[in-house]
Amino acid sequence: MKTWKEVPPGAVITEPGSSRKFKTGSWRAFRPKWIPENCIQCLFCWIYCPDMSVKVKDGKRTEFDYDYCKGCGICALECPGKKGNKAIVMEEEGE
Amino acid sequence: MHRKVAANGNEAMANAMRIANPDVCGAYPITPATEIMQRFTTFVSNGKVKTEMVLAESEHSAMSACIGAAAAGGRVATATSSQGMALMWEMLFIASGLRLPIVMGMANRALSAPINIHGDHSDGMGARDCGWIHLYCENAQEAFDNMLMAFKLAEHMDVRLPVMVGMDGFITSHAIQTMEWIDDETAANFIGEYKSTNPLLDIKNPVSYGPLILADLYMEYRKAQEHVMSGVPKVVLDIAKEFEQISGRKYGLFEEYRLDDAEVAIVVMSSAAGTTKEIIDQFREKGIKVGLLKPRLFRPFPYAEVGEALKHLKAVTVLDRADCFGGSHGPLYVDIASALYNYAQRPVLINKIFGLGGRDYMPDHAEYVINELLQIAKDGNVKSVKEYIGVRE
Amino acid sequence: MPTSLSLKELSKKEELFSPGHRLCSGCGAPIVVKMVMLAAQYPIIAANATGCLEVSSCISEYTAWKIPWMHSAFENAAATMSGIETMYRSLKKQGKISDEIKFIAFGGDGGTYDIGFQSLSGAMERGHDMTYICYDNGAYMNTGIQRSSATPFGADTTTCPAGSKCPGKLQQRKDLTKIIAAHGVPYVAQASPSHWPDLMKKVRKALEIKGPKFLNIIAPCNRGWRSQTNDAIRLSRLAVDTNYWPLFEIENGVTRITHTPKDKKELMRFLKPQGRFKHMFTSENEWMLTAAQEHVDAYWERLQREQECFAPQNGTRLPNPEHLNWQ
């Protein structure tokens, strides 16, 4: 940990987005599983995720970012799925 | 280069602010400091300064706006007294903790209750631990000079701390005195251009101000701040030396008046020092060796230097224009006592509380104090360590 | 370059609010912030009142913000932002800055409705070119769910717990949105993260307007609301569909409802999933459900009348004495 000589003046943080160094994924009790076959790429999961943990590339969602996902399950609940089959289901972490 | 004028302390401070030409002022009126901002906003409305005003809805918001503006990256100033300063009290700690250069003129006024609009030091004293640099002024000349130096001090790269400059409410703020301006260009060049550190407005380098710091790091931040404060007296002296070049006036951490060969002395801040010096001169004419020490830099308090200056005396009375409730001594007394504590040989030290709520400090009060000092120096008898003078018993 | 409000296009935008923040799992506040940042089409500088969002997004050496951001104290996000915005204007006037920057102050309902009320009012009155966004979770959540003036009628909080003598909060919520509208500011609106296109349109609209703007956005808190961890969007949708949280805007004094629920639901549908209202579902507290429903209905009715009031009649508009010209 920093000594008093090393802490920045006024505690000002000069590295934007440094929260990325803190992996909140360890908080999970449940983890979301993406089922691509049922995914209509609506991106609702992406827009509703409180932790920016749905990775998107070229306008399409890819995997979850398990480094940060807290397992809240909003994505699974909001997922419209395809023909009644969800593209996201919650499983117990560690299964 | 210098123009001799008749001006009061408020005008002196307003003029110094005009010369410093802040980018933003967040302000709110309060007697007896109101006139500072009133004069200043006349400058604003007539285009004499580039300042944008935030005429806040309270002093707390005024200081909050100053803090936001200083973090955004520019020169910031304001002025207040008493209850106004008391209302912004939490923000004072925040300003210094965030290391923001802000200059605040203070017309020192008594704190309520009872509500009183007149001069004493209870407001500044109540905030002496807030991490700001405190300078005290005896008269309008010092108010002008110290305000100019305050900007340079606050913005100095080894400092980056807010500075409050105090003068006695009404006594100095409103009384017209002779003094000298310094011409605008010379004074402005002395202060110099504002340089920013971590400005919010630099959107290419986003910064975050004000994180939550827990028990694992808070103490390191406090120690770092303490370290910065300990380097302030040196900068105060360097700046005073530069100031002497443009003004011919010498300033130190405190003023020593006929102190070198004195046997007894008075320690007193602000306008009362002026009265005291007059009476000291009268006593000196009779061959009595009495002197005065007038603190100028009150925070950080120059304990070592003050100790050295007073150690040779037989007896010292500290005059406090504020009291600490709870059976303690006045705040200045406590600091002087700390300064002298570690000397094996040190003067007898007693405390007078005077001038609260604008109660006049008269020449015969100074005479009373000096006569008592002489008696103590002669026979060592102290009738009371702490006494209120000028109060109806 | 204006981005359309398509999620595909928005997903290509640079992230400005990072993961790794410490807000609770399933919290509504970071969803609101994320949506606001995605909607914004200008560089933003933000100020933030003390509260959940502030302590969780900026702690120790970690900051979730990729924009310049400042927290100073609890009651003064609006005053702090007033200073920042004024410095911007000052330096721009002096020719020292040429960037076009927009200013957003974030505060929870605690730091906005209550302790922050004065400084918010002052900032709105002075006409600073800034947007104040309140993320309203209906209590002082950060300190453990104490009541604020935004707490809904009947709610159990830790300072007005539902007990045998007193059944929770007895006051109705303060109508802050309308209070700020009464300051004569050019734009106020209510929004919900469940209806994100409406929310984003309002953010964009606000940022285009010069002068003080106020957005009140509901942000469910599964801890304080005693609801499910995955409920935030569902509950904010129910808040809208039950008219508990109407989506409307008041632009230059003219009220306009921006979303009318197609299938309006009974308030009970919003209250039932939340543990903080469970005491209202007993027979002796039935009067509370009735009172709550009546209040919501009356508010919605009034809102509709206000909208009608301002609709042009014979081509003329009703004059609005509160509207001030923000130049």
mmCIF file of N, CA, C and O in Angstrom, chain B residues 121 135-143 145-146 166 168 172 250-259 265-277 280 291-298 301-302 306 309-310 316-319 332 336:
data_model
loop_
_atom_site.group_PDB
_atom_site.id
_atom_site.type_symbol
_atom_site.label_atom_id
_atom_site.label_comp_id
_atom_site.label_asym_id
_atom_site.label_seq_id
_atom_site.Cartn_x
_atom_site.Cartn_y
_atom_site.Cartn_z
ATOM 1 N N HIS B 121 -12.033 37.596 17.232
ATOM 2 C CA HIS B 121 -11.370 36.540 16.466
ATOM 3 C C HIS B 121 -12.037 35.188 16.576
ATOM 4 O O HIS B 121 -11.474 34.179 16.156
ATOM 5 N N LEU B 135 -3.598 34.179 7.855
ATOM 6 C CA LEU B 135 -2.793 35.377 8.039
ATOM 7 C C LEU B 135 -3.651 36.417 8.732
ATOM 8 O O LEU B 135 -4.822 36.561 8.413
ATOM 9 N N TYR B 136 -3.045 37.150 9.697
ATOM 10 C CA TYR B 136 -3.801 38.191 10.396
ATOM 11 C C TYR B 136 -3.188 39.560 10.128
ATOM 12 O O TYR B 136 -1.961 39.712 10.051
ATOM 13 N N CYS B 137 -4.070 40.579 10.003
ATOM 14 C CA CYS B 137 -3.628 41.933 9.623
ATOM 15 C C CYS B 137 -3.929 42.944 10.708
ATOM 16 O O CYS B 137 -4.993 42.895 11.321
ATOM 17 N N GLU B 138 -2.993 43.877 10.892
ATOM 18 C CA GLU B 138 -3.207 44.907 11.906
ATOM 19 C C GLU B 138 -4.051 46.055 11.384
ATOM 20 O O GLU B 138 -4.811 46.671 12.123
ATOM 21 N N ASN B 139 -3.899 46.356 10.087
ATOM 22 C CA ASN B 139 -4.541 47.558 9.544
ATOM 23 C C ASN B 139 -4.824 47.359 8.053
ATOM 24 O O ASN B 139 -4.559 46.298 7.499
ATOM 25 N N ALA B 140 -5.346 48.413 7.432
ATOM 26 C CA ALA B 140 -5.750 48.305 6.021
ATOM 27 C C ALA B 140 -4.551 48.053 5.113
ATOM 28 O O ALA B 140 -4.654 47.334 4.112
ATOM 29 N N GLN B 141 -3.416 48.621 5.464
ATOM 30 C CA GLN B 141 -2.205 48.404 4.657
ATOM 31 C C GLN B 141 -1.856 46.929 4.631
ATOM 32 O O GLN B 141 -1.591 46.343 3.590
ATOM 33 N N GLU B 142 -1.870 46.336 5.835
ATOM 34 C CA GLU B 142 -1.549 44.903 5.918
ATOM 35 C C GLU B 142 -2.615 44.066 5.220
ATOM 36 O O GLU B 142 -2.302 43.030 4.635
ATOM 37 N N ALA B 143 -3.866 44.515 5.287
ATOM 38 C CA ALA B 143 -4.937 43.783 4.600
ATOM 39 C C ALA B 143 -4.666 43.748 3.102
ATOM 40 O O ALA B 143 -4.762 42.697 2.460
ATOM 41 N N ASP B 145 -1.710 44.289 1.554
ATOM 42 C CA ASP B 145 -0.469 43.565 1.297
ATOM 43 C C ASP B 145 -0.664 42.057 1.439
ATOM 44 O O ASP B 145 -0.224 41.281 0.583
ATOM 45 N N ASN B 146 -1.301 41.652 2.541
ATOM 46 C CA ASN B 146 -1.467 40.217 2.780
ATOM 47 C C ASN B 146 -2.380 39.553 1.759
ATOM 48 O O ASN B 146 -2.167 38.396 1.390
ATOM 49 N N GLY B 166 -7.262 37.574 7.699
ATOM 50 C CA GLY B 166 -8.188 38.171 8.647
ATOM 51 C C GLY B 166 -7.820 39.585 9.045
ATOM 52 O O GLY B 166 -6.648 39.902 9.239
ATOM 53 N N ASP B 168 -9.654 42.886 11.618
ATOM 54 C CA ASP B 168 -10.710 43.070 12.611
ATOM 55 C C ASP B 168 -11.965 43.685 11.985
ATOM 56 O O ASP B 168 -11.908 44.732 11.326
ATOM 57 N N THR B 172 -10.953 47.476 11.553
ATOM 58 C CA THR B 172 -10.088 47.624 10.388
ATOM 59 C C THR B 172 -10.915 47.683 9.111
ATOM 60 O O THR B 172 -10.600 48.435 8.195
ATOM 61 N N LYS B 250 8.472 45.389 4.951
ATOM 62 C CA LYS B 250 9.003 44.085 5.365
ATOM 63 C C LYS B 250 7.920 43.307 6.115
ATOM 64 O O LYS B 250 7.254 43.850 6.983
ATOM 65 N N TYR B 251 7.826 42.028 5.784
ATOM 66 C CA TYR B 251 6.920 41.151 6.542
ATOM 67 C C TYR B 251 7.658 39.880 6.909
ATOM 68 O O TYR B 251 8.487 39.389 6.156
ATOM 69 N N GLY B 252 7.334 39.349 8.089
ATOM 70 C CA GLY B 252 7.918 38.063 8.495
ATOM 71 C C GLY B 252 6.802 37.124 8.893
ATOM 72 O O GLY B 252 5.657 37.318 8.506
ATOM 73 N N LEU B 253 7.146 36.127 9.700
ATOM 74 C CA LEU B 253 6.108 35.225 10.196
ATOM 75 C C LEU B 253 5.307 35.937 11.282
ATOM 76 O O LEU B 253 4.151 35.634 11.540
ATOM 77 N N PHE B 254 5.981 36.887 11.954
ATOM 78 C CA PHE B 254 5.336 37.718 12.960
ATOM 79 C C PHE B 254 6.115 39.019 13.011
ATOM 80 O O PHE B 254 7.209 39.137 12.444
ATOM 81 N N GLU B 255 5.556 40.023 13.690
ATOM 82 C CA GLU B 255 6.286 41.264 13.845
ATOM 83 C C GLU B 255 6.874 41.321 15.245
ATOM 84 O O GLU B 255 6.193 41.010 16.222
ATOM 85 N N GLU B 256 8.126 41.683 15.317
ATOM 86 C CA GLU B 256 8.753 41.881 16.626
ATOM 87 C C GLU B 256 8.919 43.382 16.816
ATOM 88 O O GLU B 256 9.590 44.041 16.024
ATOM 89 N N TYR B 257 8.291 43.929 17.836
ATOM 90 C CA TYR B 257 8.353 45.370 18.084
ATOM 91 C C TYR B 257 9.080 45.614 19.397
ATOM 92 O O TYR B 257 8.589 45.311 20.489
ATOM 93 N N ARG B 258 10.286 46.183 19.251
ATOM 94 C CA ARG B 258 11.105 46.524 20.426
ATOM 95 C C ARG B 258 11.227 45.318 21.370
ATOM 96 O O ARG B 258 11.154 45.454 22.595
ATOM 97 N N LEU B 259 11.442 44.159 20.758
ATOM 98 C CA LEU B 259 11.411 42.922 21.536
ATOM 99 C C LEU B 259 12.793 42.441 21.956
ATOM 100 O O LEU B 259 12.946 41.797 22.992
ATOM 101 N N ALA B 265 6.875 41.415 27.715
ATOM 102 C CA ALA B 265 6.274 41.649 26.398
ATOM 103 C C ALA B 265 4.814 41.252 26.371
ATOM 104 O O ALA B 265 4.336 40.490 27.207
ATOM 105 N N ILE B 266 4.135 41.804 25.369
ATOM 106 C CA ILE B 266 2.745 41.453 25.090
ATOM 107 C C ILE B 266 2.709 40.738 23.755
ATOM 108 O O ILE B 266 3.402 41.136 22.811
ATOM 109 N N VAL B 267 1.910 39.682 23.696
ATOM 110 C CA VAL B 267 1.651 39.031 22.410
ATOM 111 C C VAL B 267 0.204 39.336 22.067
ATOM 112 O O VAL B 267 -0.705 39.044 22.841
ATOM 113 N N VAL B 268 -0.015 39.945 20.900
ATOM 114 C CA VAL B 268 -1.380 40.305 20.508
ATOM 115 C C VAL B 268 -1.448 40.390 18.995
ATOM 116 O O VAL B 268 -0.461 40.740 18.344
ATOM 117 N N MET B 269 -2.599 40.019 18.440
ATOM 118 C CA MET B 269 -2.759 40.035 16.983
ATOM 119 C C MET B 269 -3.669 41.187 16.568
ATOM 120 O O MET B 269 -4.486 41.655 17.346
ATOM 121 N N SER B 270 -3.573 41.549 15.315
ATOM 122 C CA SER B 270 -4.485 42.479 14.645
ATOM 123 C C SER B 270 -4.461 43.888 15.232
ATOM 124 O O SER B 270 -3.459 44.325 15.776
ATOM 125 N N SER B 271 -5.592 44.592 15.132
ATOM 126 C CA SER B 271 -5.593 46.040 15.367
ATOM 127 C C SER B 271 -5.142 46.420 16.772
ATOM 128 O O SER B 271 -4.522 47.473 16.967
ATOM 129 N N ALA B 272 -5.438 45.582 17.744
ATOM 130 C CA ALA B 272 -5.046 45.907 19.127
ATOM 131 C C ALA B 272 -3.534 46.059 19.257
ATOM 132 O O ALA B 272 -3.046 46.746 20.163
ATOM 133 N N ALA B 273 -2.801 45.431 18.340
ATOM 134 C CA ALA B 273 -1.341 45.574 18.364
ATOM 135 C C ALA B 273 -0.956 47.022 18.115
ATOM 136 O O ALA B 273 0.036 47.519 18.680
ATOM 137 N N GLY B 274 -1.726 47.681 17.291
ATOM 138 C CA GLY B 274 -1.435 49.085 16.981
ATOM 139 C C GLY B 274 -1.516 49.958 18.221
ATOM 140 O O GLY B 274 -0.595 50.732 18.525
ATOM 141 N N THR B 275 -2.617 49.818 18.958
ATOM 142 C CA THR B 275 -2.789 50.561 20.210
ATOM 143 C C THR B 275 -1.664 50.234 21.184
ATOM 144 O O THR B 275 -1.080 51.121 21.816
ATOM 145 N N THR B 276 -1.369 48.936 21.271
ATOM 146 C CA THR B 276 -0.358 48.479 22.237
ATOM 147 C C THR B 276 1.015 49.075 21.935
ATOM 148 O O THR B 276 1.755 49.462 22.850
ATOM 149 N N LYS B 277 1.330 49.146 20.650
ATOM 150 C CA LYS B 277 2.644 49.688 20.273
ATOM 151 C C LYS B 277 2.779 51.142 20.724
ATOM 152 O O LYS B 277 3.849 51.565 21.200
ATOM 153 N N ILE B 280 3.472 51.086 24.393
ATOM 154 C CA ILE B 280 4.840 50.587 24.599
ATOM 155 C C ILE B 280 5.834 51.716 24.404
ATOM 156 O O ILE B 280 6.784 51.884 25.194
ATOM 157 N N GLY B 291 8.231 45.126 25.151
ATOM 158 C CA GLY B 291 8.138 44.894 23.710
ATOM 159 C C GLY B 291 6.855 44.172 23.336
ATOM 160 O O GLY B 291 5.985 43.916 24.188
ATOM 161 N N LEU B 292 6.742 43.862 22.050
ATOM 162 C CA LEU B 292 5.519 43.237 21.547
ATOM 163 C C LEU B 292 5.851 42.221 20.467
ATOM 164 O O LEU B 292 6.788 42.405 19.680
ATOM 165 N N LEU B 293 5.084 41.128 20.452
ATOM 166 C CA LEU B 293 5.176 40.198 19.342
ATOM 167 C C LEU B 293 3.784 40.099 18.731
ATOM 168 O O LEU B 293 2.810 39.820 19.431
ATOM 169 N N LYS B 294 3.690 40.365 17.450
ATOM 170 C CA LYS B 294 2.400 40.346 16.765
ATOM 171 C C LYS B 294 2.398 39.222 15.741
ATOM 172 O O LYS B 294 3.025 39.338 14.685
ATOM 173 N N PRO B 295 1.718 38.118 16.048
ATOM 174 C CA PRO B 295 1.673 37.021 15.059
ATOM 175 C C PRO B 295 1.028 37.483 13.764
ATOM 176 O O PRO B 295 0.040 38.217 13.768
ATOM 177 N N ARG B 296 1.607 37.067 12.666
ATOM 178 C CA ARG B 296 1.025 37.332 11.335
ATOM 179 C C ARG B 296 0.581 36.021 10.707
ATOM 180 O O ARG B 296 -0.560 35.872 10.333
ATOM 181 N N LEU B 297 1.510 35.047 10.640
ATOM 182 C CA LEU B 297 1.150 33.719 10.158
ATOM 183 C C LEU B 297 0.648 32.939 11.363
ATOM 184 O O LEU B 297 1.425 32.553 12.228
ATOM 185 N N PHE B 298 -0.667 32.750 11.448
ATOM 186 C CA PHE B 298 -1.220 32.061 12.612
ATOM 187 C C PHE B 298 -1.341 30.561 12.400
ATOM 188 O O PHE B 298 -1.228 29.769 13.327
ATOM 189 N N PHE B 301 1.291 27.564 12.698
ATOM 190 C CA PHE B 301 1.869 28.439 13.705
ATOM 191 C C PHE B 301 3.368 28.183 13.800
ATOM 192 O O PHE B 301 3.786 27.038 13.932
ATOM 193 N N PRO B 302 4.175 29.246 13.713
ATOM 194 C CA PRO B 302 5.641 29.052 13.738
ATOM 195 C C PRO B 302 6.164 28.903 15.167
ATOM 196 O O PRO B 302 6.770 29.816 15.737
ATOM 197 N N VAL B 306 8.731 31.490 17.240
ATOM 198 C CA VAL B 306 8.095 32.274 18.305
ATOM 199 C C VAL B 306 8.774 31.974 19.638
ATOM 200 O O VAL B 306 9.065 32.877 20.432
ATOM 201 N N ALA B 309 11.937 33.802 19.896
ATOM 202 C CA ALA B 309 11.750 35.251 20.027
ATOM 203 C C ALA B 309 11.337 35.645 21.438
ATOM 204 O O ALA B 309 11.614 36.754 21.895
ATOM 205 N N LEU B 310 10.661 34.711 22.161
ATOM 206 C CA LEU B 310 10.113 35.077 23.469
ATOM 207 C C LEU B 310 10.895 34.511 24.647
ATOM 208 O O LEU B 310 10.679 34.920 25.785
ATOM 209 N N VAL B 316 5.383 37.388 30.032
ATOM 210 C CA VAL B 316 4.660 37.672 28.795
ATOM 211 C C VAL B 316 3.168 37.567 29.064
ATOM 212 O O VAL B 316 2.710 36.631 29.730
ATOM 213 N N THR B 317 2.410 38.529 28.535
ATOM 214 C CA THR B 317 0.951 38.415 28.569
ATOM 215 C C THR B 317 0.465 38.212 27.154
ATOM 216 O O THR B 317 0.829 38.969 26.247
ATOM 217 N N VAL B 318 -0.362 37.190 26.989
ATOM 218 C CA VAL B 318 -0.955 36.946 25.676
ATOM 219 C C VAL B 318 -2.363 37.503 25.679
ATOM 220 O O VAL B 318 -3.179 37.123 26.529
ATOM 221 N N LEU B 319 -2.640 38.408 24.770
ATOM 222 C CA LEU B 319 -3.981 38.975 24.662
ATOM 223 C C LEU B 319 -4.737 38.221 23.577
ATOM 224 O O LEU B 319 -4.302 38.160 22.437
ATOM 225 N N LEU B 332 -4.787 31.803 21.305
ATOM 226 C CA LEU B 332 -3.429 32.266 21.035
ATOM 227 C C LEU B 332 -2.509 31.909 22.203
ATOM 228 O O LEU B 332 -1.362 31.500 22.015
ATOM 229 N N ILE B 336 1.077 29.972 22.158
ATOM 230 C CA ILE B 336 2.303 30.573 22.716
ATOM 231 C C ILE B 336 2.870 29.671 23.799
ATOM 232 O O ILE B 336 4.090 29.454 23.897
#
